[in-house]
């Protein structure tokens, strides 16, 4: 069974508080679609790998034959990261985290404002294309970033929140101003979905 591109979980024009409709359409319908298509092309004849959930395929990347491993990292990582990203946002998002998530953020980072500052630092510190992440590592929250489509799953970490900082994610509205995009991103963050990832 090949991997499939799921539809966006909301209309493309419903995240205008941070991301414009055209960016959403191109990002999902062309960039994400290309990762899925290229992943399926790389895995032709590898039926056992095609049968895995995408997160498992990426977490077990060392089991992927070396000849196709980098293609699977780039495109399978792209598929996993973007699926995760769409589900990290929602229309009428933003506000403040609640409950267990708020407690975990406050006890680890002191405040939500400080978490946002550290995500921004990770996003701006990532030279070129990549992602800024909040992850769980050995049960502890930490901020990290990855290059290209590398996933924290490849390092045995659990992604909790991720911001795509490839230019394709923000260039139409923000041009070179990555910081403005990252600040606006919190207007559409889906804290409920992110809190559920803490388990
Ligand atoms: Mn992207």
Coordinates of C-alpha atoms and ligand atoms in Angstrom, one line a residue:
X1 CA 0.0 0.0 0.0
X2 CA 1.7 3.3 -1.0
X3 CA 1.7 6.3 1.3
X4 CA -1.1 8.8 0.7
X5 CA -1.4 12.5 1.0
X6 CA -4.3 13.2 3.4
X7 CA -6.4 16.3 2.7
X8 CA -5.6 19.4 5.0
X9 CA -7.7 19.0 8.2
X10 CA -9.2 22.6 7.6
X11 CA -9.7 24.9 4.6
X12 CA -6.5 26.4 3.1
X13 CA -7.8 29.9 3.8
X14 CA -8.5 29.3 7.5
X15 CA -5.1 30.0 8.9
X16 CA -4.8 33.6 7.6
X17 CA -4.0 34.7 11.1
X18 CA -0.5 33.4 10.3
X19 CA -0.3 31.8 6.8
X20 CA -2.0 32.8 3.6
X21 CA -4.2 30.6 1.5
X22 CA -1.8 30.4 -1.5
X23 CA 1.1 29.3 0.7
X24 CA -1.1 26.6 2.3
X25 CA -2.2 25.3 -1.1
X26 CA 1.3 25.2 -2.6
X27 CA 2.9 23.8 0.6
X28 CA 0.4 21.0 0.9
X29 CA -0.7 20.3 -2.7
X30 CA 2.8 20.5 -4.2
X31 CA 5.6 20.3 -1.6
X32 CA 4.0 17.7 0.7
X33 CA 2.6 15.8 -2.3
X34 CA 6.1 15.6 -3.9
X35 CA 7.5 14.1 -0.7
X36 CA 4.8 11.4 -0.7
X37 CA 5.3 10.7 -4.4
X38 CA 9.1 10.6 -4.1
X39 CA 8.8 8.4 -1.0
X40 CA 6.6 5.9 -2.8
X41 CA 9.0 5.9 -5.8
X42 CA 12.0 5.2 -3.5
X43 CA 10.2 2.3 -1.9
X44 CA 9.0 0.4 -5.0
X45 CA 9.6 -3.3 -4.3
X46 CA 10.0 -2.7 -0.5
X47 CA 6.6 -3.9 0.5
X48 CA 7.4 -4.4 4.2
X49 CA 8.7 -0.8 4.5
X50 CA 5.6 0.5 2.6
X51 CA 3.4 -1.2 5.1
X52 CA 4.8 0.7 8.1
X53 CA 3.2 3.8 9.7
X54 CA 5.3 6.7 8.5
X55 CA 6.5 7.6 12.0
X56 CA 7.8 4.0 12.5
X57 CA 9.6 4.0 9.1
X58 CA 11.4 7.2 10.2
X59 CA 12.1 6.0 13.7
X60 CA 13.6 2.8 12.3
X61 CA 15.5 4.5 9.6
X62 CA 18.7 2.4 10.3
X63 CA 16.7 -0.6 9.0
X64 CA 16.2 1.0 5.6
X65 CA 18.7 -0.2 3.0
X66 CA 21.6 2.2 2.6
X67 CA 21.0 2.6 -1.1
X68 CA 17.6 4.3 -0.5
X69 CA 18.1 5.6 3.1
X70 CA 18.8 9.2 2.2
X71 CA 15.8 9.4 -0.1
X72 CA 13.6 8.0 2.7
X73 CA 15.0 10.5 5.2
X74 CA 14.3 13.4 2.8
X75 CA 10.9 12.3 1.5
X76 CA 9.7 10.1 4.4
X77 CA 10.8 12.7 6.8
X78 CA 9.1 15.3 4.7
X79 CA 5.9 13.3 4.8
X80 CA 6.0 12.7 8.6
X81 CA 7.0 16.3 9.4
X82 CA 4.3 17.9 7.2
X83 CA 1.5 15.5 8.4
X84 CA 2.6 16.5 12.0
X85 CA 2.7 20.2 11.0
X86 CA -0.8 20.4 9.6
X87 CA -2.1 18.7 12.7
X88 CA -0.2 21.2 14.9
X89 CA -2.3 24.1 13.7
X90 CA -6.0 25.0 13.5
X91 CA -8.4 27.8 12.6
X92 CA -9.0 30.0 15.7
X93 CA -5.9 28.6 17.3
X94 CA -3.5 30.4 19.6
X95 CA -4.3 31.4 23.1
X96 CA -2.6 29.7 26.0
X97 CA -1.9 26.0 26.7
X98 CA -3.8 24.5 29.5
X99 CA -3.6 21.7 32.1
X100 CA -0.7 19.2 32.0
X101 CA 0.9 20.9 28.9
X102 CA 0.9 24.3 30.6
X103 CA 2.4 22.7 33.8
X104 CA 5.1 20.9 31.8
X105 CA 6.0 24.1 29.9
X106 CA 6.1 26.2 33.0
X107 CA 8.2 23.8 35.0
X108 CA 10.7 23.3 32.2
X109 CA 10.9 26.7 30.6
X110 CA 9.6 29.0 33.3
X111 CA 6.8 30.4 31.1
X112 CA 5.1 30.0 27.8
X113 CA 6.7 33.3 26.7
X114 CA 10.1 31.7 27.3
X115 CA 9.2 28.6 25.4
X116 CA 8.2 30.9 22.4
X117 CA 11.5 32.8 22.7
X118 CA 13.5 29.6 22.7
X119 CA 11.6 28.2 19.7
X120 CA 12.3 31.5 17.9
X121 CA 15.9 31.2 18.7
X122 CA 16.0 27.6 17.4
X123 CA 14.1 28.7 14.2
X124 CA 16.4 31.7 13.5
X125 CA 19.5 29.7 14.4
X126 CA 18.7 27.0 11.8
X127 CA 20.8 28.1 8.7
X128 CA 19.0 27.3 5.5
X129 CA 16.1 24.9 5.5
X130 CA 14.8 22.9 8.5
X131 CA 12.5 22.8 11.5
X132 CA 12.4 24.1 15.1
X133 CA 11.0 21.6 17.6
X134 CA 9.7 21.0 21.0
X135 CA 10.4 17.4 21.7
X136 CA 10.3 14.8 24.5
X137 CA 13.7 13.3 25.2
X138 CA 13.8 10.6 27.9
X139 CA 10.5 12.1 29.3
X140 CA 11.9 15.6 29.4
X141 CA 10.8 18.5 27.2
X142 CA 13.6 20.2 25.2
X143 CA 14.0 22.6 22.3
X144 CA 15.9 21.5 19.2
X145 CA 16.1 22.0 15.5
X146 CA 16.8 19.8 12.5
X147 CA 18.2 20.4 9.0
X148 CA 16.2 19.7 5.9
X149 CA 13.5 17.1 6.6
X150 CA 15.4 15.3 9.3
X151 CA 13.0 14.2 12.1
X152 CA 13.6 14.1 15.9
X153 CA 12.2 10.5 15.6
X154 CA 15.5 9.6 13.9
X155 CA 17.3 10.5 17.2
X156 CA 14.8 8.6 19.4
X157 CA 13.0 11.7 20.4
X158 CA 9.2 12.4 20.3
X159 CA 8.1 15.5 18.5
X160 CA 5.5 17.6 20.5
X161 CA 5.5 20.8 18.4
X162 CA 7.3 21.7 15.2
X163 CA 7.6 24.8 13.1
X164 CA 8.5 24.4 9.4
X165 CA 11.2 27.1 8.7
X166 CA 11.8 26.3 5.0
X167 CA 11.3 29.4 3.0
X168 CA 8.4 27.6 1.1
X169 CA 6.5 27.8 4.4
X170 CA 6.5 31.6 4.7
X171 CA 8.1 33.4 1.7
X172 CA 5.0 34.7 -0.1
X173 CA 3.8 36.8 2.9
X174 CA 7.0 37.3 4.9
X175 CA 9.8 37.1 2.3
X176 CA 13.1 37.0 4.3
X177 CA 11.5 37.8 7.6
X178 CA 11.5 34.4 9.2
X179 CA 11.2 35.9 12.7
X180 CA 7.9 37.6 11.8
X181 CA 6.5 34.3 10.5
X182 CA 7.6 32.4 13.6
X183 CA 6.0 35.0 15.9
X184 CA 2.7 34.9 13.9
X185 CA 2.7 31.1 13.9
X186 CA 1.5 31.1 17.5
X187 CA -1.8 32.6 16.3
X188 CA -2.7 29.3 14.7
X189 CA -1.1 26.8 17.1
X190 CA -3.4 24.0 18.2
X191 CA -2.5 23.7 21.8
X192 CA -5.1 21.0 22.4
X193 CA -3.5 18.7 19.8
X194 CA 0.0 19.4 21.1
X195 CA -1.1 18.7 24.7
X196 CA -2.4 15.3 23.6
X197 CA 1.0 14.4 22.3
X198 CA 2.4 14.5 25.8
X199 CA 0.5 11.3 26.5
Ligands
LIG1 MN1 7.5 22.5 4.3

